[in-house]
Structure formats: C-alpha cells, structure tokens
XYZ file of C-alpha atoms in Angstrom:
763
model
C 0.000 0.000 0.000
C 1.529 3.301 -1.140
C -1.269 5.631 -0.060
C -4.015 5.598 2.538
C -7.081 7.821 2.673
C -7.397 9.418 6.090
C -9.831 11.772 7.785
C -8.605 14.841 9.689
C -10.796 16.693 12.172
C -9.480 19.995 13.444
C -10.416 20.697 17.039
C -9.243 22.976 19.861
C -7.112 21.681 22.679
C -9.489 20.869 25.528
C -8.314 22.484 28.763
C -9.327 21.346 32.222
C -9.198 24.364 34.555
C -8.214 23.289 38.084
C -9.527 25.507 40.900
C -10.256 25.377 44.633
C -13.851 25.120 45.805
C -15.205 28.567 46.663
C -12.461 30.495 44.860
C -14.830 32.831 43.020
C -12.096 35.124 41.769
C -10.275 32.240 40.051
C -13.603 31.043 38.631
C -14.148 34.465 37.071
C -10.638 34.422 35.603
C -11.366 31.013 34.064
C -14.548 32.292 32.439
C -12.811 35.371 31.021
C -9.854 33.348 29.760
C -12.165 30.788 28.165
C -13.878 33.530 26.182
C -10.548 34.401 24.550
C -10.157 30.857 23.155
C -11.696 29.338 20.068
C -13.675 26.457 21.591
C -13.159 27.863 25.089
C -16.843 27.370 25.915
C -16.207 23.587 25.953
C -13.366 23.541 28.495
C -14.504 22.053 31.854
C -13.758 23.308 35.357
C -12.166 20.879 37.830
C -12.762 21.506 41.534
C -9.708 19.928 43.154
C -11.235 19.608 46.654
C -13.021 16.453 45.454
C -10.183 14.839 43.527
C -12.160 11.764 42.484
C -14.999 13.827 41.053
C -12.495 16.075 39.294
C -10.900 12.978 37.769
C -14.307 11.879 36.475
C -14.717 15.261 34.794
C -11.286 14.846 33.182
C -12.355 11.414 31.896
C -15.774 12.576 30.692
C -14.356 15.507 28.737
C -11.196 13.676 27.582
C -9.139 16.674 28.666
C -5.904 17.315 26.740
C -4.137 19.401 29.369
C -4.849 20.463 32.959
C -4.102 24.103 33.866
C -4.048 25.394 37.442
C -5.802 28.638 38.330
C -5.049 30.007 41.787
C -2.105 30.045 44.159
C -3.219 27.221 46.461
C -0.768 24.302 46.660
C -3.502 21.726 46.017
C -4.350 23.525 42.772
C -0.765 23.933 41.600
C 0.027 20.242 42.154
C -3.255 18.893 40.802
C -1.966 18.412 37.207
C 0.619 15.928 38.533
C -2.259 13.493 39.103
C -2.392 13.143 35.321
C 1.214 12.558 34.224
C -0.055 11.296 30.870
C -1.588 14.708 30.073
C 1.743 16.321 29.325
C 1.507 20.011 28.560
C 2.482 20.763 24.955
C 3.962 24.068 26.160
C 7.258 24.705 27.891
C 5.751 27.854 29.388
C 2.289 27.029 30.732
C 1.007 30.608 30.628
C -1.997 31.345 28.460
C 0.116 33.750 26.419
C 3.846 34.121 25.809
C 5.925 37.176 25.061
C 6.988 37.298 21.415
C 9.595 39.557 19.910
C 7.291 42.574 20.007
C 4.054 41.543 21.728
C 2.255 38.786 23.599
C 0.957 35.838 21.614
C -1.556 33.166 22.584
C -0.473 29.534 22.942
C -3.985 28.173 22.331
C -6.002 28.901 19.209
C -7.743 32.152 20.133
C -10.592 34.374 18.961
C -8.152 36.631 17.114
C -7.599 33.673 14.803
C -11.378 33.140 14.763
C -11.987 36.688 13.583
C -9.383 36.423 10.808
C -10.984 33.161 9.643
C -14.429 34.780 9.830
C -13.186 37.586 7.623
C -11.999 35.055 5.055
C -15.332 33.207 4.866
C -17.605 36.268 5.064
C -18.988 35.533 8.555
C -17.903 38.912 9.922
C -20.084 40.704 7.396
C -23.095 38.597 8.423
C -22.541 39.307 12.124
C -22.171 43.008 11.561
C -25.456 43.016 9.657
C -27.194 41.176 12.514
C -25.721 43.593 15.017
C -23.019 42.460 17.418
C -23.570 43.455 21.051
C -21.244 43.680 24.023
C -23.057 43.729 27.360
C -21.821 45.174 30.620
C -23.185 45.045 34.168
C -22.448 46.329 37.625
C -19.896 44.257 39.527
C -22.205 44.388 42.564
C -25.127 42.906 40.627
C -26.320 39.712 42.331
C -26.373 38.065 38.884
C -22.886 39.269 37.916
C -21.289 35.811 37.886
C -24.018 34.160 35.860
C -24.021 37.077 33.412
C -20.274 36.658 33.026
C -20.753 32.967 32.210
C -23.724 33.576 29.919
C -22.711 36.733 28.073
C -18.925 36.683 28.287
C -16.168 39.199 28.966
C -12.391 39.457 28.504
C -9.460 39.684 30.920
C -7.564 42.939 31.206
C -4.496 43.642 29.100
C -2.381 43.772 32.273
C -3.489 40.254 33.161
C -2.995 38.551 29.823
C -0.942 40.869 27.641
C -3.449 40.970 24.758
C -6.276 43.472 24.385
C -9.007 41.149 23.086
C -11.711 43.734 23.583
C -9.893 46.108 21.237
C -9.497 43.324 18.650
C -13.229 42.553 18.799
C -14.189 46.229 18.690
C -12.068 46.751 15.604
C -13.469 43.686 13.791
C -17.164 43.766 14.779
C -17.914 47.305 15.967
C -20.212 46.104 18.766
C -23.052 48.085 20.269
C -22.373 48.619 23.975
C -25.406 47.663 26.094
C -25.397 48.140 29.904
C -27.700 45.868 31.899
C -29.604 47.299 34.892
C -28.697 45.839 38.272
C -32.281 45.447 39.481
C -34.493 45.058 36.440
C -35.468 41.977 34.451
C -32.982 40.653 31.908
C -34.290 41.602 28.460
C -35.363 38.852 26.051
C -33.242 40.607 23.434
C -30.200 38.931 25.045
C -31.119 35.923 22.898
C -31.517 37.825 19.652
C -28.033 39.161 18.885
C -24.536 37.665 18.669
C -22.406 38.537 21.678
C -18.934 37.920 23.059
C -20.037 34.409 24.094
C -20.657 33.532 20.428
C -17.063 33.849 19.218
C -15.622 30.818 21.116
C -18.422 28.699 19.578
C -17.988 29.835 15.960
C -18.247 26.817 13.609
C -18.030 24.420 16.584
C -19.955 21.196 16.077
C -20.195 17.706 17.488
C -18.231 14.868 16.000
C -19.940 11.503 15.621
C -17.063 9.533 17.176
C -18.318 10.046 20.752
C -21.962 9.039 21.361
C -24.078 11.361 23.470
C -25.651 10.832 26.861
C -28.373 13.002 28.372
C -28.834 15.880 25.985
C -32.013 17.720 26.917
C -32.107 21.497 26.385
C -33.917 23.550 28.968
C -33.107 25.321 32.221
C -30.621 24.912 35.035
C -32.112 25.797 38.413
C -29.571 26.855 41.000
C -28.258 29.612 43.238
C -26.152 32.335 41.613
C -24.205 32.625 44.874
C -23.444 28.879 45.040
C -19.982 28.083 43.654
C -20.841 24.448 42.904
C -24.002 25.416 41.012
C -22.019 27.810 38.829
C -19.381 25.149 38.095
C -22.024 22.513 37.328
C -23.801 24.913 34.989
C -20.561 25.790 33.197
C -19.629 22.122 32.762
C -23.039 21.123 31.418
C -22.814 23.833 28.794
C -19.227 22.736 28.130
C -20.769 19.343 27.283
C -22.758 21.196 24.582
C -26.110 21.082 26.376
C -28.190 24.198 25.711
C -29.637 25.781 28.856
C -30.212 29.016 30.754
C -29.530 29.482 34.438
C -32.544 30.412 36.606
C -32.269 31.342 40.285
C -35.598 31.085 42.195
C -34.245 33.676 44.643
C -34.201 36.240 41.820
C -37.086 34.929 39.750
C -38.302 38.396 38.778
C -34.980 39.051 36.994
C -35.686 36.091 34.664
C -39.318 36.964 33.921
C -38.622 37.867 30.286
C -35.824 35.359 29.682
C -37.795 32.241 30.727
C -40.519 32.424 28.022
C -38.057 33.639 25.396
C -35.577 30.835 26.097
C -38.369 28.274 26.352
C -39.521 29.216 22.863
C -35.955 29.063 21.557
C -35.258 25.684 23.208
C -38.465 24.163 21.873
C -37.263 25.183 18.446
C -34.084 23.199 19.074
C -36.173 20.137 19.915
C -38.317 20.562 16.802
C -35.208 20.597 14.644
C -33.752 17.535 16.382
C -36.061 14.499 16.056
C -34.039 12.500 18.597
C -35.360 14.763 21.370
C -38.801 13.399 22.215
C -38.821 14.142 25.918
C -39.436 17.876 25.681
C -37.641 20.535 27.661
C -35.660 19.590 30.732
C -34.911 21.071 34.127
C -31.359 20.409 35.338
C -30.550 20.901 39.008
C -28.474 19.745 41.952
C -31.469 20.251 44.273
C -33.934 17.684 45.594
C -37.115 19.819 45.813
C -38.385 18.714 42.408
C -42.000 19.751 42.883
C -41.222 23.331 43.807
C -38.870 23.552 40.820
C -41.575 22.276 38.485
C -43.929 24.868 39.903
C -41.517 27.600 38.735
C -42.363 26.662 35.151
C -46.041 25.925 35.630
C -45.500 22.203 35.100
C -44.440 22.753 31.489
C -41.122 20.923 31.769
C -41.283 17.277 30.643
C -37.912 15.984 31.857
C -36.216 16.319 35.229
C -32.438 15.779 35.312
C -31.046 15.433 38.811
C -27.347 16.156 38.624
C -25.236 14.007 40.946
C -21.551 13.225 41.019
C -22.182 9.852 39.371
C -23.939 11.581 36.460
C -20.462 12.305 35.111
C -19.087 8.748 35.135
C -22.131 6.524 34.636
C -22.714 7.800 31.118
C -25.632 10.105 31.953
C -23.654 13.152 30.820
C -21.282 12.663 27.913
C -19.074 15.383 26.487
C -18.929 15.098 22.685
C -15.798 15.800 20.731
C -16.192 19.357 19.457
C -14.532 20.318 16.175
C -14.682 23.145 13.661
C -13.523 21.601 10.397
C -12.418 18.439 8.650
C -10.589 17.234 5.577
C -10.059 13.982 3.711
C -6.554 13.576 2.346
C -4.271 10.919 0.934
C -1.336 9.980 3.134
C 1.804 8.507 1.610
C 2.925 5.344 3.371
C 6.608 4.591 3.662
C 8.905 2.631 5.933
C 11.725 3.534 8.261
C 14.996 1.672 8.683
C 13.137 -0.775 10.923
C 10.400 -1.203 8.309
C 7.921 0.574 10.556
C 5.131 2.005 8.391
C 5.135 5.807 8.493
C 2.422 8.066 7.104
C 2.969 11.602 5.865
C 0.038 13.820 4.921
C -0.864 17.463 4.260
C -2.926 19.515 6.707
C -5.426 20.583 4.077
C -8.656 22.623 4.166
C -7.786 24.505 7.334
C -10.885 26.185 8.843
C -8.636 28.518 10.823
C -6.006 31.048 9.817
C -2.700 29.289 9.169
C -0.656 32.426 8.696
C 2.882 32.235 10.091
C 1.977 34.994 12.551
C -0.120 32.412 14.453
C 2.739 29.895 14.788
C 2.530 30.036 18.589
C -1.129 28.953 18.627
C -1.807 25.249 19.053
C -4.717 22.972 18.251
C -5.293 19.274 17.522
C -5.434 17.493 14.176
C -7.530 14.453 15.101
C -6.805 11.702 12.596
C -8.773 8.586 11.679
C -7.055 6.024 9.463
C -10.047 4.213 7.956
C -9.087 0.623 7.157
C -5.681 1.218 8.719
C -2.780 -1.018 7.739
C -4.903 -3.671 6.097
C -3.660 -7.172 6.878
C -0.610 -5.928 8.808
C -0.798 -7.734 12.148
C 2.569 -6.481 13.436
C 1.676 -2.784 13.526
C -1.401 -0.721 14.260
C -2.629 2.800 13.617
C -5.620 2.251 15.918
C -4.422 1.795 19.502
C -6.978 1.372 22.293
C -8.378 4.425 24.057
C -6.077 4.363 27.092
C -4.842 7.924 27.779
C -2.191 6.595 30.160
C -0.359 5.469 27.013
C -0.089 9.013 25.614
C 3.611 9.461 26.281
C 4.574 5.975 25.088
C 2.523 6.358 21.902
C 3.928 9.853 21.309
C 7.479 8.513 21.567
C 6.620 5.535 19.337
C 4.388 7.159 16.735
C 5.479 10.809 16.783
C 8.709 12.738 17.196
C 7.703 14.811 20.251
C 6.610 13.109 23.471
C 4.321 16.053 24.349
C 2.389 16.309 21.112
C 0.103 13.281 20.856
C -3.221 12.357 22.491
C -4.968 9.033 22.129
C -8.657 9.567 21.329
C -11.667 7.286 20.894
C -10.932 5.462 17.618
C -8.591 8.290 16.571
C -5.209 9.837 17.284
C -4.836 13.531 18.085
C -1.669 15.281 16.948
C -0.970 18.653 18.560
C 0.004 21.069 15.795
C 0.563 24.782 15.543
C -1.676 26.849 13.309
C 1.030 27.419 10.687
C 1.969 23.748 10.194
C 1.356 22.567 6.635
C 1.877 18.821 7.031
C 2.244 16.085 9.648
C 3.461 12.520 9.925
C 2.927 9.565 12.184
C 4.357 6.046 12.528
C 2.442 2.865 13.239
C 2.773 1.378 16.713
C 4.253 -2.140 17.090
C 1.451 -4.392 18.341
C 3.706 -6.529 20.548
C 5.247 -3.509 22.268
C 1.819 -1.924 22.737
C 0.459 -5.043 24.467
C 3.566 -5.085 26.644
C 2.778 -1.532 27.792
C -0.836 -2.430 28.464
C 0.181 -5.280 30.747
C 2.682 -2.937 32.378
C -0.332 -0.904 33.543
C -1.503 -4.101 35.243
C 1.852 -4.573 37.001
C 2.867 -7.482 34.765
C 6.018 -7.957 32.711
C 5.480 -9.943 29.530
C 7.404 -12.075 27.078
C 6.529 -14.669 24.466
C 6.580 -18.180 25.909
C 8.008 -21.149 23.989
C 4.493 -21.997 22.866
C 4.004 -18.378 21.856
C 7.135 -18.450 19.703
C 5.859 -21.555 17.925
C 2.407 -20.031 17.397
C 3.962 -16.795 16.131
C 6.052 -18.681 13.564
C 3.028 -20.705 12.553
C 0.976 -17.527 11.979
C 3.852 -16.046 9.974
C 4.037 -19.131 7.732
C 0.277 -18.925 7.158
C 0.490 -15.218 6.234
C -1.649 -14.165 9.208
C -4.264 -15.639 11.482
C -6.777 -16.100 8.668
C -4.425 -18.684 7.198
C -5.348 -20.812 10.210
C -8.731 -21.545 8.581
C -7.109 -24.748 7.368
C -7.105 -26.022 10.965
C -10.905 -25.983 10.999
C -10.694 -29.268 9.076
C -10.525 -32.076 11.673
C -8.449 -34.232 9.332
C -5.687 -31.628 9.239
C -5.448 -31.578 13.011
C -5.511 -35.393 13.034
C -2.639 -35.485 10.517
C -0.524 -33.253 12.762
C -1.326 -35.300 15.881
C -0.725 -38.651 14.189
C 2.821 -38.022 13.029
C 5.467 -36.796 15.398
C 8.414 -34.595 14.370
C 10.597 -37.581 13.434
C 7.942 -39.685 11.684
C 7.645 -39.706 7.901
C 4.513 -40.506 5.935
C 3.288 -40.742 2.372
C 0.987 -38.396 0.501
C -1.581 -41.180 0.254
C -1.754 -41.649 4.021
C -1.943 -37.875 4.496
C -4.904 -37.580 2.114
C -6.649 -40.445 3.877
C -6.293 -38.686 7.229
C -7.400 -35.302 5.851
C -10.393 -36.637 3.953
C -11.403 -39.541 6.162
C -13.610 -39.735 9.216
C -12.237 -39.291 12.702
C -12.989 -42.297 14.944
C -13.052 -39.915 17.936
C -15.514 -37.599 16.150
C -17.525 -39.717 13.674
C -19.960 -36.853 12.885
C -17.167 -34.750 11.353
C -16.614 -35.230 7.621
C -14.536 -33.492 4.981
C -17.553 -32.643 2.834
C -18.545 -30.071 5.477
C -15.511 -28.000 4.391
C -15.746 -28.233 0.616
C -16.861 -24.565 0.522
C -14.063 -23.415 2.848
C -11.587 -21.040 1.232
C -8.045 -21.488 2.488
C -6.622 -19.685 -0.557
C -7.890 -18.215 -3.808
C -9.744 -20.592 -6.146
C -12.719 -20.579 -8.478
C -16.075 -20.117 -6.771
C -17.434 -23.173 -8.565
C -14.605 -25.424 -7.392
C -14.890 -27.495 -4.233
C -12.018 -27.827 -1.808
C -10.338 -31.240 -1.972
C -7.961 -33.102 0.379
C -5.333 -32.718 -2.353
C -5.743 -28.903 -2.225
C -5.449 -28.899 1.540
C -2.290 -31.011 1.623
C -0.656 -28.968 -1.140
C -1.425 -25.793 0.860
C 0.127 -27.211 4.030
C 3.287 -28.249 2.191
C 3.569 -24.946 0.326
C 3.263 -23.013 3.600
C 6.137 -25.039 5.040
C 4.195 -26.963 7.674
C 5.387 -30.218 6.097
C 8.616 -30.903 4.199
C 9.140 -33.111 1.152
C 11.832 -35.761 1.251
C 12.653 -39.437 0.803
C 13.194 -42.433 3.096
C 16.537 -44.055 2.186
C 18.200 -47.165 3.644
C 21.963 -47.208 4.174
C 23.490 -50.468 2.785
C 26.207 -50.381 5.475
C 24.162 -50.039 8.677
C 20.905 -51.119 7.017
C 18.990 -48.432 8.931
C 16.404 -46.220 7.229
C 16.636 -42.414 7.449
C 14.745 -39.492 5.986
C 16.451 -36.899 3.813
C 14.847 -33.592 2.848
C 14.355 -32.784 -0.823
C 16.900 -29.974 -0.735
C 19.561 -32.405 0.485
C 18.922 -35.243 -1.935
C 21.647 -36.272 -4.403
C 22.918 -39.502 -5.901
C 25.654 -40.006 -3.311
C 24.361 -39.615 0.236
C 26.120 -39.574 3.594
C 24.183 -41.707 6.083
C 23.162 -39.458 9.028
C 23.303 -42.520 11.341
C 26.627 -44.249 10.632
C 28.402 -41.567 8.572
C 29.059 -43.854 5.645
C 28.640 -42.653 2.091
C 26.562 -44.661 -0.349
C 25.062 -44.458 -3.829
C 21.297 -43.788 -3.518
C 20.548 -43.793 -7.264
C 18.601 -47.058 -7.356
C 16.490 -46.088 -4.303
C 15.731 -42.608 -5.707
C 14.636 -43.982 -9.065
C 11.791 -46.001 -7.585
C 11.104 -43.815 -4.562
C 7.763 -42.221 -3.702
C 8.087 -38.945 -1.838
C 7.598 -38.984 1.896
C 6.835 -36.076 4.202
C 7.672 -34.906 7.692
C 6.426 -32.171 9.982
C 8.572 -29.057 9.842
C 10.051 -27.362 12.870
C 7.405 -24.652 12.740
C 4.968 -27.127 14.294
C 7.250 -27.624 17.251
C 9.507 -30.338 18.467
C 6.849 -32.018 20.546
C 4.160 -34.257 19.114
C 1.344 -32.022 20.420
C 3.187 -28.861 19.164
C 2.583 -27.226 22.571
C -1.031 -26.346 21.768
C -0.182 -23.929 18.937
C -2.909 -25.254 16.636
C -5.897 -24.612 18.961
C -4.391 -21.222 19.843
C -4.108 -19.975 16.259
C -7.495 -21.502 15.358
C -9.148 -19.603 18.227
C -7.405 -16.377 17.176
C -8.608 -16.959 13.606
C -12.207 -17.352 14.737
C -12.041 -14.211 16.875
C -10.597 -12.302 13.934
C -13.204 -13.597 11.479
C -16.073 -12.550 13.745
C -14.595 -9.205 14.797
C -16.605 -7.254 12.183
C -13.817 -4.842 11.280
C -13.140 -3.471 14.762
C -9.538 -2.514 15.479
C -7.793 -5.182 17.503
C -4.477 -6.470 18.799
C -3.468 -9.992 19.694
C -0.554 -12.066 20.888
C -0.043 -15.825 21.194
C 1.122 -17.367 24.446
C 2.693 -14.961 26.932
C 4.742 -15.502 30.053
C 3.511 -13.028 32.683
C 5.742 -11.983 35.560
C 4.108 -9.914 38.330
C 6.195 -6.961 39.468
C 5.246 -7.659 43.072
C 7.454 -10.741 43.057
C 4.682 -13.359 43.123
C 4.974 -16.470 40.980
C 5.054 -15.995 37.193
C 2.453 -17.701 35.038
C 1.345 -18.092 31.422
C -1.703 -17.416 29.274
C -2.158 -19.090 25.883
C -3.205 -15.934 24.059
C -4.361 -12.342 24.468
C -6.942 -10.720 22.204
C -7.963 -7.086 22.569
C -10.680 -5.139 20.780
C -9.987 -1.413 20.924
C -12.785 0.580 22.548
C -14.005 4.150 22.525
C -14.784 6.742 25.198
C -18.045 5.082 26.244
C -17.146 1.428 25.695
C -13.978 0.188 27.318
C -11.479 -1.919 25.420
C -12.212 -5.638 25.668
C -9.355 -7.986 26.537
C -9.767 -11.740 26.187
C -7.260 -13.954 27.987
C -7.253 -17.507 26.680
C -6.393 -21.073 27.622
C -6.508 -23.615 24.780
C -6.460 -27.411 24.822
C -6.363 -29.828 21.920
C -7.688 -33.217 23.012
C -10.039 -34.649 25.576
C -7.065 -35.856 27.614
C -5.708 -32.291 27.890
C -7.744 -31.071 30.838
C -8.152 -27.503 32.054
C -7.203 -27.589 35.713
C -7.340 -25.351 38.752
C -3.917 -23.881 38.013
C -5.060 -22.758 34.571
C -8.172 -21.137 36.054
C -6.228 -19.406 38.801
C -3.647 -18.015 36.374
C -6.332 -16.610 34.096
C -8.110 -15.080 37.085
C -4.886 -13.395 38.238
C -4.276 -11.860 34.819
C -7.877 -10.680 34.366
C -8.109 -9.177 37.851
C -4.823 -7.302 37.419
C -6.006 -5.282 34.427
C -7.323 -1.792 35.371
C -11.128 -2.040 35.374
C -11.576 1.628 34.528
C -9.880 1.010 31.169
C -10.562 -2.620 30.264
C -13.316 -5.202 30.381
C -11.485 -8.487 30.855
C -12.903 -11.804 29.636
C -11.526 -15.308 30.034
C -11.799 -17.742 27.133
C -11.454 -21.498 27.515
C -11.115 -23.265 24.161
C -10.952 -27.019 23.727
C -11.190 -29.051 20.537
C -13.197 -31.627 22.442
C -16.178 -31.448 24.825
C -15.616 -29.987 28.297
C -15.835 -32.304 31.271
C -18.171 -31.630 34.204
C -15.140 -30.768 36.327
C -13.908 -28.196 33.774
C -17.375 -26.636 33.605
C -17.489 -26.370 37.398
C -14.075 -24.665 37.441
C -15.104 -22.258 34.690
C -18.236 -21.257 36.585
C -16.080 -19.875 39.416
C -14.745 -17.164 37.076
C -18.169 -15.519 36.964
C -19.959 -13.740 39.762
C -23.524 -12.620 40.361
C -22.982 -9.319 38.574
C -20.073 -10.210 36.309
C -20.279 -12.583 33.361
C -16.815 -12.934 31.837
C -16.042 -16.585 31.031
C -16.281 -17.832 27.420
C -16.186 -21.536 26.560
C -15.667 -22.761 23.005
C -15.280 -26.233 21.538
C -14.759 -27.536 17.994
C -18.492 -26.991 17.556
C -17.903 -23.201 17.770
C -14.408 -23.029 16.227
C -14.856 -25.137 13.088
C -17.718 -23.269 11.327
C -17.327 -19.745 9.945
C -19.592 -18.188 12.611
C -19.264 -19.121 16.271
C -22.772 -20.464 16.792
C -23.564 -21.698 13.300
C -23.741 -25.294 14.522
C -24.649 -24.543 18.121
C -27.942 -22.915 17.105
C -28.955 -26.118 15.331
C -28.442 -28.022 18.579
C -29.817 -25.293 20.869
C -32.263 -23.121 18.858
C -33.128 -20.892 21.824
C -29.701 -19.294 22.279
C -30.061 -15.579 21.588
C -26.733 -14.160 20.506
C -24.591 -14.290 17.366
C -21.135 -14.033 18.908
C -20.235 -10.593 17.598
C -18.744 -9.418 20.908
C -17.143 -10.888 24.037
C -20.359 -10.083 25.925
C -22.327 -12.192 23.426
C -19.911 -15.093 23.799
C -20.045 -14.923 27.593
C -23.847 -14.813 27.561
C -24.160 -17.894 25.357
C -21.587 -19.681 27.495
C -23.756 -19.048 30.552
C -26.807 -20.285 28.658
C -25.100 -23.465 27.455
C -23.128 -24.476 30.523
C -24.489 -22.711 33.594
C -28.236 -22.892 32.940
C -30.547 -25.309 31.204
C -30.995 -24.725 27.468
C -33.683 -26.567 25.555
C-alpha cells in the first residue's frame, strides 16, 4: 500500500481548569480566559477539593491538558495526578511574550476573527448587530451574566487586548444591563462575546451522546458548585439558561423567550422526544416544576455519578475536517510511516499564528490492512499518551490518544504532519505494564507466532478448521515420515473420535484463492500445508552399510548420500529412481508431538478475527507473565484485545486452549487466568476469560469455569470444535440449541451464550 485515505478533524485543545472550591475570583478568571479561546466554551472546570470527582470530569471531557488557576498548593500540584496529560507548552502561561508583543499559545478568537473575515462571517454578524453587554460588579447576577454573556481579561493580566481586537473587527453596540431590572429577552436575539468561542463548533460523531435535553438549570447564583455545574453542562454542549428562584423576577422575560428558543431546538432535532428539561443539583423537584407551571417534561437530577455513569457525555467538538491521501513509507526498521498534508484549514494558518496550538484528530479508515505487526488504531487508554507519542510521533508532548482516533498537537502554521504505526507486541507489553505485569513470548508463543507467519496471518489458520488436518498433525510426530496417500486419507477420512465430522462439510471453505465453482479437496489442503512449510518433502533411504532407514529432505537429496546414522557414504541412485516422496512435519509445528497447543491457539485467534466485524484489535499468542510484586510468574495461551471508545472500554480476552479430551483444564489454569484478568485496570478494560478445547468440556472443567463468573459479572467464554470449526461461532450450536439468543459478535455475546449453554438449562 503506497497511499491511505485518512480523515482529519481539526479541534481545539481541551483544557481542564483546576480551581479550589469557593475560589470565586479564580472562577471568574477562568470564564474570562475561556472567552478568549476558540472552543473555550467547551473547556470544563475541575474543583480539586473532590479529587475523584475532578478525575471523572477529566475522563468525561477527555481533557488534553490540565491548567491550574489560583495560588493554592492543592491547585498547583493537581496536574501531577495526570502525568499522561503532558503540557504541549514549555511555558504554561496562556500567552507568551513574542519579539514585540504577547501571543496566545492556544487557538484564540483573534484567529477566529481572521478566519471569519476570510469566509464572510464577519459581514453577516455586523449586519445582525453584534452586542457587548456590561453590568455592575455588585449585581447579584454578575457571575451568571459573566458565564452567559462573556467578557475578557484585562491587558495587564494577559498581555493581549481582546476587547480592542473585537471592537475593531465587529464594531459592537455597547449595552449596559440594569442591576435590578429583568434581563431583556433581546439577550437571545443578537450575537455577543459568548458567540465567538463557539464559531463553527460542532459535534463529532465519534463520541456518542448521553443526556442531551435542552432547557433550564435551576440553582443559586451565589453557590460556587451550582455555577461550576452549569458551566460544565454547557461545556458538554447542552443548551440551557440558568434560573435562580431567589431572583425569579430578573428572569421573567428570559424564561418564556428561552423556552420558545429551546423548543425550536427540539423541533429541529427528532431525537429529542422528551421535551424541555430542568437540570438541578437540588432535591425539591415539585417546587422547581412549579416555577415553570408544570411545562417541563424531563427532570435531570445532577449528581456526582452523572459524570461517570454515562448520563452526561461530552462530545468531541470540532470546527472543520478534511479527507486527504497519506503517503505510506517505511523507516529503517520497516515501521510504516504516514505523511500527509494539513489541508482545508478552517482557521487562519498564517505564520503569525505559529505560537497557537490545536489538535489534528486523525482517523485512518481501514488502517494497515492485513498488517498484524503494527497498528494505527491503539486502544483508548490515555495513560499510554507518552509511550505512543514517543513511538508514533517525534515529540513526546504532542500526541493524544482519542476514541478510535489519534490527536496530533500542531501549531496553526503547520502545513503537514506525519505519524508512525505502533508495534502491536510492544503496545500489548505496555498495556500489561499498567496491570503490574512484565510480559514475554513463551516457547508456545514463539511456535504459534512462527506458525501464523508461515500462514500469512491468522486467517491462514482456517485450514485447521478441518478435523483431518489436526488429526494429521497429531498422528505423526516430528521424526515420523509418511506418504501423501496416508496424508490424504487422514485429511479426507472420518475421525474415529468424532464420527460426525466429515470433509464434505468443508468443501466450501476457502483457504486460498480458487474458483467459486470449485470445491475444496484433500489434495488442495495437503498442497497448501506443504507450500506453507508446515510439512517438508523428502525421501526415506536405507543405508546399505548399517541397514537403517533415514529421511532426507528434498533440498539435500543427491545420488551419493552420507548416512546421518553411521556416517558412511553410499550411492542412492537405485532407491531414488523407484522412490515415492515422503513427508515430515517441519520445525514450525514444534519439536513435541502435540506442538505445545499452537494449533488450537491460532485456530481460536482466527475465529475471533473472522467474527470481529472490522473493529480494530491487537493480539498475541502465548505470553509468560511476571508480576512486578514478586509473586509467581504464570502463562496465558493468548491475548486478544478489541480497541474501545470513550463510552465502551477496550475488551481484553485472555485464553487457555487445549487440543484433546485428555488435555484437561485444571485449577492452576483457572487461577492463572483469574490473576491476569483481575490485574487489568477495570476503569480502562473489560477483561474476559476464554477457555477453548477441541473436544467437549468435562463436568469438572465446567465447574471450574463457573467460578470465574460472579452474580454481577459474566466474563467466562467456553468454546469447543463446535464453535471453532464453522465460519460463525454459533452456526452449529444454534442447530443443537435453537433458543440461544446471541450471534457471537462481541465478548459479551460469547459470555452470555456460554452461561446459557453451561451454567443454565438450554432446551
């Protein structure tokens, strides 16, 4: 692949403002600063006094960088709780001193105004009439007016006179608001300072929404926590107006005007069927409903858990996108590297704005198709930011992992960017490092890895679905030779241990390209296995001196042969003339007769891959796991991970595979799998445990497997040849148990069917 079509979304850096509870002055600074930034409306406020809640806000908003506001020690040290959110700036001030004047480090509204001039938006706003409102600092509603209408910091505070920039570009009408009268409904009719940070901002589809009901927030304008909650809900792109029952007369005109406006939003958005909502942190629901005459249809009680249980979800906000072709090359280590232009910029990319930073959020579509060694779609685990930046980028500060995307921090004047693929093995190693486990391929893992390489990827393991192929491998050890005839009989014949299995079931199986009208034959299968190097061609020759037979590979055959047993040389011409070729297993299948379980491992990986439905994933065959706490090391037969998004955690499947009935899953296997699954961070991963056996499970194995589940946690998956041999997991199982409900498209589906089949009665 020389080129790859990619999607670029341009978005602002999302700042999390850290502040002490009750620090109103710092809160006001945050609001003013946010109004200077393009996208600043969508930056959340983090109250550090409740560190766990603040962390949930960081997670919900997928914050790019945490900035402290205030002199308190707890505020200044709060960013250290998120070492993976490395600031992209060496100087963490909002602005830096250039050669002649201060310049912003984030994309700011000066850039917005230049871009608006280029696309004609400034002319439209001037025609509508831009307004700048002011109010008395002693007004009881001063803080909510600041949040709602916007204002700018002083030049002494920030070094840039944003008010002068706006005045020059938009020529606003100055409107003072009375300190004791009702707020005029006209506040909703004209663009104001609060519009500029939201110019062109829209939601990206990559993050699904949670509660999203426009309406009113009922709170106390003097309550710090109410103000922060209101700001954060609007930062999550939920449309609402603040109403304080203590000053109800001030909102007399705003309430009906906003209600009419919000109902228009619902009309234009068919997904909203619940009507207008009231958001509040209070418990007196009836009295709040009475404020609106019972007209509100939805009541949203805001609690701390609303931010981490999925009730409130902060969408990814962006202001432009482009589709471009990236050129794909390789480094000295053959690591794929993509280079691409930063086209169709929705912002001003003039060199003057080189100090301003934003994010180019990149999606790679099909990714590196069929490349199982590298990935462009790592799981959404922000703790890996620095590692991925060092691996995929050239600057450890300038990369953010996003749901199903990668964010590259760029400056506004950049014209192109590049990124390298991440090595899958190294990435899995880092993931287990988060669980306190050191990893390395086991001997069985090395064999399975070589086997997958010979088969050109896990889909080459489809050939192992055929019971006769597995029987051929089991029948002949590494030092046993056999003829083509006997191999074809084993591949195409019936298995005495499984008389219901027959080769005709696989005549439509594609192990390589062939005509659609041609059926697969045992001859095709054997030729494929030999071509892929799983079996070697040679001849059995008898030494006339020692009279002992030995096998010689085709590459080593010649008329005069040195006997590998006695060392004597003899003429093999007569034997070669009448010889039929014989075959032996190659080293890729292992030195042991049962090849250390590599076949059931790669077959299980193949089935997971075939039923993955295009989701990004990583996998590894057998791993040795060594806990960093010094406890005993252990092994898992494979790891499979489906990369998740912001709302759905990444799924990790840890597997144990057995070949025959005699190979039993025991308590040690179960305990090792439990240790690995329990070690993975539950806030990032959903861990499942897969037991695969190419024979039926015994009652004892089923009883052991049941212990891996709990009343509220279903995580064990059990698969036999019945699920691994067909194309779809439950293709055969549904014929035997018609009432099972799932199709096996996710680990949850597999775990559910396992519970139905083995832990409850299924008719």
